[in-house]
CSV table of C-alpha atoms and ligand atoms in Angstrom, one decimal:
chain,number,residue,atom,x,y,z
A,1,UNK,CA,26.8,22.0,-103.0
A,2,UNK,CA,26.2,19.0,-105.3
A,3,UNK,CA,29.1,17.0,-104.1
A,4,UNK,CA,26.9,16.4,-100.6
A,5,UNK,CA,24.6,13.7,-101.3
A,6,UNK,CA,27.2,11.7,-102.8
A,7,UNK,CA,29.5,12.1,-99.6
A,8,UNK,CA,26.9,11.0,-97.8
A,9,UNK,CA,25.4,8.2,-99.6
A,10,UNK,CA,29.0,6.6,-100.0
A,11,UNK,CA,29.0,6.3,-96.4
A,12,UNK,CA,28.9,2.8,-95.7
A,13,UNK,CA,25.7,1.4,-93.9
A,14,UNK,CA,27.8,0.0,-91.1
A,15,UNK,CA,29.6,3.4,-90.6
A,16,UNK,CA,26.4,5.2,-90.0
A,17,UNK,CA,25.2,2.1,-88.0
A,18,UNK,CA,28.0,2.9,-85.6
A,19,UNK,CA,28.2,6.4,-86.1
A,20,UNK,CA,24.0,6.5,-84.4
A,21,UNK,CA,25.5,4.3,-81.2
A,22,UNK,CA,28.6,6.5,-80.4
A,23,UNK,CA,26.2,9.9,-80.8
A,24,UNK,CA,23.9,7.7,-78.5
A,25,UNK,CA,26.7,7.7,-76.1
A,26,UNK,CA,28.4,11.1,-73.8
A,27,UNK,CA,31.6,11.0,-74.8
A,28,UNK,CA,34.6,13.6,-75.3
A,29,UNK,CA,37.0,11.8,-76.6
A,30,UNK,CA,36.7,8.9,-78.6
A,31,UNK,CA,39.0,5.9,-79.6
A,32,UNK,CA,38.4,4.1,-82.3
A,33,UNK,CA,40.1,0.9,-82.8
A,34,UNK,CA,40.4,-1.7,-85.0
A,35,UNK,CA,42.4,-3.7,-87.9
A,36,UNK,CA,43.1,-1.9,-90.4
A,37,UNK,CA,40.4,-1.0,-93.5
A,38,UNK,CA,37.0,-1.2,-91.4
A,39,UNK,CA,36.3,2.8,-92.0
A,40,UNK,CA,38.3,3.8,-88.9
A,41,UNK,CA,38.7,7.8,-90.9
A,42,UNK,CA,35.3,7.6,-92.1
A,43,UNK,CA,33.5,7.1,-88.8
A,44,UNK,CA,35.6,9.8,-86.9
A,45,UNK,CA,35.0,12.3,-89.6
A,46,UNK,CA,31.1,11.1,-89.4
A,47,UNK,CA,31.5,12.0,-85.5
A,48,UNK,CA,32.8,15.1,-86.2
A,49,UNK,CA,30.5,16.1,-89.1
A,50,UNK,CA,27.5,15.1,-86.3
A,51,UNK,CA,29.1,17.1,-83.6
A,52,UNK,CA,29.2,20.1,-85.7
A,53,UNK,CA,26.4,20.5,-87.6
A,54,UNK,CA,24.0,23.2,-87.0
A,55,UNK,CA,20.7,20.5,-87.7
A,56,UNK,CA,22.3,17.0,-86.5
A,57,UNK,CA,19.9,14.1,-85.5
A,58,UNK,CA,20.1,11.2,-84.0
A,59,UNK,CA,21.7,9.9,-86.9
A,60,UNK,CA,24.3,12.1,-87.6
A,61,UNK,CA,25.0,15.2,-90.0
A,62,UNK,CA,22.3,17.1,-91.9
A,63,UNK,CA,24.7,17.4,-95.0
A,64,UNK,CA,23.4,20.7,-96.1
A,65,UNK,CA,24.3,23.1,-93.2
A,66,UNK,CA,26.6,25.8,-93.1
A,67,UNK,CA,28.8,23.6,-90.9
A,68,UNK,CA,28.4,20.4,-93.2
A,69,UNK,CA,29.7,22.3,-96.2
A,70,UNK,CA,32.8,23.7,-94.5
A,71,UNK,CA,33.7,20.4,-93.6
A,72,UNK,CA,33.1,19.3,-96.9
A,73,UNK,CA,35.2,22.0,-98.5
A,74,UNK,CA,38.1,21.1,-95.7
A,75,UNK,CA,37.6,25.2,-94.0
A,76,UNK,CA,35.6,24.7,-91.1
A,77,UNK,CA,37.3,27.0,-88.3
A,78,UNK,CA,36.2,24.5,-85.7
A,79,UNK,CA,37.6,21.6,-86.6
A,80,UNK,CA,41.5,20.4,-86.1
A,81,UNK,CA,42.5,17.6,-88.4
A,82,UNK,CA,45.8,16.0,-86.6
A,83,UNK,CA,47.1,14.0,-89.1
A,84,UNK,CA,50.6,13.0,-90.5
A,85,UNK,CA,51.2,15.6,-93.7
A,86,UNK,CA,51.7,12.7,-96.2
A,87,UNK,CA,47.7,11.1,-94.8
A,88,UNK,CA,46.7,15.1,-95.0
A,89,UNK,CA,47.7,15.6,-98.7
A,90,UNK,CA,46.3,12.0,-99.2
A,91,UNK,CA,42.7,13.4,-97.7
A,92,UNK,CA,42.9,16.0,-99.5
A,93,UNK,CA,43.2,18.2,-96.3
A,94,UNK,CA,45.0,21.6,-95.9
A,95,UNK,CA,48.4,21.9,-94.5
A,96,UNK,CA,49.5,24.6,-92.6
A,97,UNK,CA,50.8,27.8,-94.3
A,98,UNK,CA,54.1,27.2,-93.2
A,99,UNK,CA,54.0,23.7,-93.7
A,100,UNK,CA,52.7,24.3,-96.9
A,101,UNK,CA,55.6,26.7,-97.9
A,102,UNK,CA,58.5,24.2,-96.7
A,103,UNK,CA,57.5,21.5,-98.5
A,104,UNK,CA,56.6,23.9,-102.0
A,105,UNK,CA,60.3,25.4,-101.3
A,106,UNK,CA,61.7,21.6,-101.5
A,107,UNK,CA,63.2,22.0,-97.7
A,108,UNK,CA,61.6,18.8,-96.3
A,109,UNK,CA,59.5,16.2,-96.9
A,110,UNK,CA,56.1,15.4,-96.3
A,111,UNK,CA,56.5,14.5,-92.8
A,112,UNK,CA,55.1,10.4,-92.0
A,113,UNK,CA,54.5,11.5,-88.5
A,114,UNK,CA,52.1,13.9,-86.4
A,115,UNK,CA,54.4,17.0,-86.3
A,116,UNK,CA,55.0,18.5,-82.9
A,117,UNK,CA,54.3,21.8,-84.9
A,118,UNK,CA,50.9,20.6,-85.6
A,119,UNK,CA,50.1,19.5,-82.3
A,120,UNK,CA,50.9,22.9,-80.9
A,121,UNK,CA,48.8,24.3,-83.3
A,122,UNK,CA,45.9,22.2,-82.2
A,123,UNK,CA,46.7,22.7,-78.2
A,124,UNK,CA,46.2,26.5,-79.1
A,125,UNK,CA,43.1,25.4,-80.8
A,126,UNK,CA,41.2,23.6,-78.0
A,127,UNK,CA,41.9,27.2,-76.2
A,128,UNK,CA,40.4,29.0,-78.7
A,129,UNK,CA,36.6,29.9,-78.2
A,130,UNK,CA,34.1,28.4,-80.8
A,131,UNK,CA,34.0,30.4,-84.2
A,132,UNK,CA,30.4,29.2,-84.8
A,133,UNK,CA,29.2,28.5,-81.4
A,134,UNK,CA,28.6,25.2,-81.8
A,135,UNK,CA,31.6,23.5,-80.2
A,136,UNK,CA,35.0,22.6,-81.5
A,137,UNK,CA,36.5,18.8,-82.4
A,138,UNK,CA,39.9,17.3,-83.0
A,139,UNK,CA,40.2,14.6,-85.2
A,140,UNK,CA,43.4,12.3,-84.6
A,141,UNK,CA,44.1,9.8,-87.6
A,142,UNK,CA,46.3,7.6,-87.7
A,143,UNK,CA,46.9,8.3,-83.7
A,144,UNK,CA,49.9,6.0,-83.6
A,145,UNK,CA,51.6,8.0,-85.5
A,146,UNK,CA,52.0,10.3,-82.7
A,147,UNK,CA,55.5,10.3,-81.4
A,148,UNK,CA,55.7,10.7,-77.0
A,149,UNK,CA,56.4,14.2,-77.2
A,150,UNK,CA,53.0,14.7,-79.1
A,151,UNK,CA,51.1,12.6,-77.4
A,152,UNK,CA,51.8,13.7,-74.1
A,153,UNK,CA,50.8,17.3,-75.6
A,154,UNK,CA,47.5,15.7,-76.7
A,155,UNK,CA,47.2,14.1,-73.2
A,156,UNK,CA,47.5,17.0,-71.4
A,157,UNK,CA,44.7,18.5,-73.8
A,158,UNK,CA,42.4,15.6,-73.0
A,159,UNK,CA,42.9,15.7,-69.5
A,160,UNK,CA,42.2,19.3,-69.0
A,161,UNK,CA,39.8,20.2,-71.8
A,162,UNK,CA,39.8,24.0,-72.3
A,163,UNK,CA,35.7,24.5,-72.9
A,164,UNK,CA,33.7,22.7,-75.5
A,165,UNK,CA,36.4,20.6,-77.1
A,166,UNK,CA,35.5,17.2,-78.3
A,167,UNK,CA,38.4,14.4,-79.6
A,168,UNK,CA,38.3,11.6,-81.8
A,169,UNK,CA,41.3,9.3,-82.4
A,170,UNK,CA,41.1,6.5,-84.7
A,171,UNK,CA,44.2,4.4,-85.0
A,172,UNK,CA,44.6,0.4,-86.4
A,173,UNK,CA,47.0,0.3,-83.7
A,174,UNK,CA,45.6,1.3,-80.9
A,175,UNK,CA,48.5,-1.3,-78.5
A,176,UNK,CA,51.2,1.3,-79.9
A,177,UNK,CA,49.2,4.3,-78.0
A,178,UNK,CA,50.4,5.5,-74.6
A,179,UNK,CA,48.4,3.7,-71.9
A,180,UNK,CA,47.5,6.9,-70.7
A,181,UNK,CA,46.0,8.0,-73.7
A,182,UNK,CA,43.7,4.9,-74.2
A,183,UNK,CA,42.1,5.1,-70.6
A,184,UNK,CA,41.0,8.8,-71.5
A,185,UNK,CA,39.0,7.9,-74.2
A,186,UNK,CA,36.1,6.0,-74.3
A,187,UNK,CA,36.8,3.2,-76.2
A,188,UNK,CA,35.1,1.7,-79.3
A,189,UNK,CA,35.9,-1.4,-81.2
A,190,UNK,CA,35.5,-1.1,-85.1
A,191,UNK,CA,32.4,-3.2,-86.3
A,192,UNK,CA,33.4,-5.7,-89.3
A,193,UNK,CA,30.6,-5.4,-91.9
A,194,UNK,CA,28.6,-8.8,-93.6
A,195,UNK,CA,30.3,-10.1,-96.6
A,196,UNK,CA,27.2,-9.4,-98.7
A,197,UNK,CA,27.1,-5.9,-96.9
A,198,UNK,CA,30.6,-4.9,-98.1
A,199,UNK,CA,30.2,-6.3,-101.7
A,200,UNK,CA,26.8,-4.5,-102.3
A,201,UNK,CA,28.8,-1.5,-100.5
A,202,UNK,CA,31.5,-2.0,-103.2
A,203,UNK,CA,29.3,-1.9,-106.3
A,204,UNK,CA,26.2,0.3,-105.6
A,205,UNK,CA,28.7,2.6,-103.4
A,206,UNK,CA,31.9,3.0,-105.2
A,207,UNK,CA,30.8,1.8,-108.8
A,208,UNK,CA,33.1,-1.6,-108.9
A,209,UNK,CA,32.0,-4.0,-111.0
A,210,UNK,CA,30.6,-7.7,-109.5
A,211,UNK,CA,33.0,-9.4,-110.9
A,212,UNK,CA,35.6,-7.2,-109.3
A,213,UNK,CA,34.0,-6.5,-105.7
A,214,UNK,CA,34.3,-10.4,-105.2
A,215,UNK,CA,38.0,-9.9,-106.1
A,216,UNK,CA,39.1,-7.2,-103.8
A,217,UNK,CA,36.9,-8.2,-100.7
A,218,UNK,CA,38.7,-11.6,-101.0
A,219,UNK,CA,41.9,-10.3,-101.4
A,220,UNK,CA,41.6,-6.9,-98.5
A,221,UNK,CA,40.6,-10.4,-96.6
A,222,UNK,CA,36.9,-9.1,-95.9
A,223,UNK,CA,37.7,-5.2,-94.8
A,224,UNK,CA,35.8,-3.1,-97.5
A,225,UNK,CA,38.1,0.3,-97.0
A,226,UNK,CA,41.1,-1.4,-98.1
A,227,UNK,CA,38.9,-3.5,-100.6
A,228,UNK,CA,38.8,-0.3,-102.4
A,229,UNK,CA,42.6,1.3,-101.8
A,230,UNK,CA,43.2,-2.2,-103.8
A,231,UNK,CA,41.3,-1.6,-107.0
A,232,UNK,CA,44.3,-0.3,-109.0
A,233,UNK,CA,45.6,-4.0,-108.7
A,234,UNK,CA,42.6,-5.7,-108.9
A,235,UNK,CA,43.3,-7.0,-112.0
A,236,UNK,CA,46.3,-8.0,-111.8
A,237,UNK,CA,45.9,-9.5,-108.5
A,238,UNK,CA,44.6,-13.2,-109.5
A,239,UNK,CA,47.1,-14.1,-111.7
A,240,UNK,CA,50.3,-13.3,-108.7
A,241,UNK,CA,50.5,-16.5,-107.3
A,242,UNK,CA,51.5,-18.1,-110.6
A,243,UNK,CA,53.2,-15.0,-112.1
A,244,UNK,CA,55.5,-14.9,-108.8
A,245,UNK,CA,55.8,-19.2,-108.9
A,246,UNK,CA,57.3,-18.4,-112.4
A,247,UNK,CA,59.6,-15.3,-111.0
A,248,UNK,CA,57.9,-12.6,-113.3
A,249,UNK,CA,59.0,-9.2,-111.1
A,250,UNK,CA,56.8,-7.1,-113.5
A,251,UNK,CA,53.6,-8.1,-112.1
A,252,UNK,CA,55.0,-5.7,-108.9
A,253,UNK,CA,55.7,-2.4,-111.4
A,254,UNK,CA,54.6,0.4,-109.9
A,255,UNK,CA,53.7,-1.4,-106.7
A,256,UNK,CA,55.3,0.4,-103.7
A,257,UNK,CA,57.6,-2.2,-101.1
A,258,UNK,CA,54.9,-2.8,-98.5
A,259,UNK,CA,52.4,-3.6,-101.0
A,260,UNK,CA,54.4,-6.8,-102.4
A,261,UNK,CA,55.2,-7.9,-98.9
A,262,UNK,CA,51.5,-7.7,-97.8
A,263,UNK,CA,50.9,-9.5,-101.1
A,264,UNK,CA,53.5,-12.3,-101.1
A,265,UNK,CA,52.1,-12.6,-97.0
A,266,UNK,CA,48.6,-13.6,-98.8
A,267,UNK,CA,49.9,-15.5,-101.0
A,268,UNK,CA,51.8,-18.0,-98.6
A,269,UNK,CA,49.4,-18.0,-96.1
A,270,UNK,CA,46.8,-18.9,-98.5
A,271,UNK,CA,49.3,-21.5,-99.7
A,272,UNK,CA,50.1,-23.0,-96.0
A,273,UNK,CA,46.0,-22.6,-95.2
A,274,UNK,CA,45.1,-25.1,-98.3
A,275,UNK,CA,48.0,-27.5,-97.6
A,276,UNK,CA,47.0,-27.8,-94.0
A,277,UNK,CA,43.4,-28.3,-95.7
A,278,UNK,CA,41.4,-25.3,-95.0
A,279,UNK,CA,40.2,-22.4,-97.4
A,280,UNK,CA,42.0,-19.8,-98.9
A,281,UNK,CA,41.6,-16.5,-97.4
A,282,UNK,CA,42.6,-13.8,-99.7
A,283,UNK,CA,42.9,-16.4,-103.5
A,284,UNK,CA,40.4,-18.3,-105.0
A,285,UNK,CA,41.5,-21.9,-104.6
A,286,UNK,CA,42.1,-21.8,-108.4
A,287,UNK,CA,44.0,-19.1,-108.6
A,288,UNK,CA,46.9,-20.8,-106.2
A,289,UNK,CA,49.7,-23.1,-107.4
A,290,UNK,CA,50.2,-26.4,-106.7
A,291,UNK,CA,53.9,-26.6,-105.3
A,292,UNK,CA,55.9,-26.0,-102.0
A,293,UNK,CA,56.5,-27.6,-99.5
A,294,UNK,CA,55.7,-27.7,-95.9
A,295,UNK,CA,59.0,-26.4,-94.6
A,296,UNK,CA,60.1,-24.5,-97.3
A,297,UNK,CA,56.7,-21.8,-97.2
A,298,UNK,CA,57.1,-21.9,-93.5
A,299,UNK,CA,60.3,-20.7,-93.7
A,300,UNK,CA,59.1,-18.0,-96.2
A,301,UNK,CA,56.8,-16.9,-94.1
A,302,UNK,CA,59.4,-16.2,-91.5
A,303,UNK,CA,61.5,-14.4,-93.9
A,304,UNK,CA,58.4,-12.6,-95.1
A,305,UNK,CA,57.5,-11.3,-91.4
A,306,UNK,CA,61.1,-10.4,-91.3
A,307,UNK,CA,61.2,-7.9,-94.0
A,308,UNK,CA,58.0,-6.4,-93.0
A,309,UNK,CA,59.8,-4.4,-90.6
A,310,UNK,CA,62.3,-3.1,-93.0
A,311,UNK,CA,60.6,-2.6,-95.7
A,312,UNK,CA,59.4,1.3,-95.0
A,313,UNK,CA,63.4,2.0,-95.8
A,314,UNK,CA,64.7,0.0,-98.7
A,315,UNK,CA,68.0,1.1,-99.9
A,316,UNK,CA,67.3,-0.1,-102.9
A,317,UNK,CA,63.3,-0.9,-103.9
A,318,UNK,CA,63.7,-2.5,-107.1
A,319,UNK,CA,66.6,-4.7,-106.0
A,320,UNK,CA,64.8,-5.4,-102.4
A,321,UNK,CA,61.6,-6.7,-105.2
A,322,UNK,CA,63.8,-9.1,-107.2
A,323,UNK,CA,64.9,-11.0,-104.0
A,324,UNK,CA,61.4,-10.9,-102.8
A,325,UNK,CA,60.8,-12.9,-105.5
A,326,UNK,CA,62.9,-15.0,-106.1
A,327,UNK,CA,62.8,-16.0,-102.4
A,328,UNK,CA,59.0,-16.8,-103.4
A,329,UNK,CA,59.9,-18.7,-106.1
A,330,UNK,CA,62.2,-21.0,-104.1
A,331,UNK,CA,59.3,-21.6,-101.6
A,332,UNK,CA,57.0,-22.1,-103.7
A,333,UNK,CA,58.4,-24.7,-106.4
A,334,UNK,CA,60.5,-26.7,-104.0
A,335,UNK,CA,59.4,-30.2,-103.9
A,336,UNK,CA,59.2,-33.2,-100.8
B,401,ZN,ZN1,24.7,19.9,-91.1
């Protein structure tokens, strides 16, 4: 039981400012919606934790119930978690036995998607009477990542609710979702935290140094959840403006596809933003270099939006990375 009081004092003030309205609010199925890194996961699995807990207030979970610690240990017979398998083993939630096996006997992959196998599972589960009588939930995370055949399972599910089944879907996509799924939720707009908020979140929270919460916040461009997915490059990140002006590729190693595009993004906008003489959103002004020109980072830009679609299937990452940056290097030492 000791990990509870850390769970819950890492929940970020904002989160369990939000988390008060919605259980304010009658509501069976939630939609939470937002960009990316504002603590879309954390406030549904707040909701749910709420929902369930045998001594919930006004302000959420008790953190010491029955109900709180099987949540807490991922085994609470009540709750569905809908989730892609690769975000599940990420959560550190349990697959299913049989999804389980395949993937320990090497005959698929983690599957990036919400399986249709999984979404049965959880239609069966809204039918199901409640183990502990207090209700059952469904938590859907990412929800985009539902394909049409699962979502018009879920719809189906939300339309006709068997008994005392509540939904929460969280998504930082929500204009990829079935209309028809968005108007049967209630919907709810993720709240963007105070700078100050989010940096004394940062360090008293999550133990990153000052020095370092300044860093990421800047460089997540103000959304504390992916502030903190960056801290494995936080030191590095600083110096990549230069490094990649001078065409080092080994400031990337390790760095998975996506990342150095989302990267290189920051750095040009940053680039364009100070040449059109505004402030940097994601560098400190002294952390950016000096050269390109006009055309040429507009143009890498558009190159850079380009490979952000393809850059989930590389044929070849490490090849794909070298012509990232060189194309990076061209933009950003060409001269008027
Ligand atoms: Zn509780």
């Amino acid at each position: 039981m000791s990990a509870l009081p850390a769970t819950a004092a890492s929940v970020a003030p904002w989160i369990a400012e939000q988390t008060r309205a919605l259980l304010a609010q009658r509501g069976h199925a939630w939609l939470l919606a937002g960009p990316s890194g504002l603590g879309q996961y954390e406030l549904a699995l707040a909701l749910v934790r709420a929902w369930l807990c045998e001594r919930a207030t006004a302000q959420g979970a008790c953190g010491a119930c029955g109900s709180c610690h099987a949540i807490e240990v991922r085994a609470h017979a009540d709750l569905c978690v809908l989730m892609p398998e690769t975000v599940m083993l990420a959560l550190n939630w349990p697959l299913s036995e049989k999804a389980q096996d395949e993937l320990d006997n090497k005959k698929r992959k983690p599957s990036k998607e919400i399986r249709v196998e999984a979404m049965r599972d959880a239609v069966e589960f809204s039918q199901r009477t409640s183990a502990r009588g207090r209700g059952k939930a469904v938590l859907v995370f990412p929800a985009e990542r539902m394909n049409v055949y699962t979502a018009n399972a879920l719809l189906k599910t939300l339309e006709e609710p068997a008994g005392d089944v509540k939904f929460v879907l969280a998504t930082d996509a929500a204009h990829q979702l079935l209309p028809t799924i968005r108007s049967r939720c209630l919907g709810h707009t993720m709240v963007w935290p105070q700078h100050d908020e989010a940096l004394h979140w940062l360090q008293q929270g999550q133990g990153v140094s000052a020095t370092q919460a300044l860093v990421l916040l800047r460089a997540a461009g103000g959304r504390p959840n992916d502030a903190l997915r960056m801290l494995p490059v936080c030191d590095s990140w600083r110096q990549l403006p230069q490094a990649v002006r001078w065409g080092d590729v080994s400031v990337f190693k390790n760095w998975m596809p996506a990342q150095v595009v989302d990267a290189l993004h920051k750095i040009c906008h940053d680039q364009l933003a100070v040449k059109a003489g505004s402030v940097p959103r994601f560098f400190a002004s002294s952390d950016l270099v000096a050269g390109g020109t006009w055309a040429s980072l507009t143009a890498w830009a558009k190159a850079l939006s380009a490979s952000m679609r393809t850059v989930e299937h590389p044929f070849n990452p490490g090849l794909l990375q070298e012509a990232l940056v060189s194309q990076a290097q061209i933009a950003l030492n060409s001269k008027p």
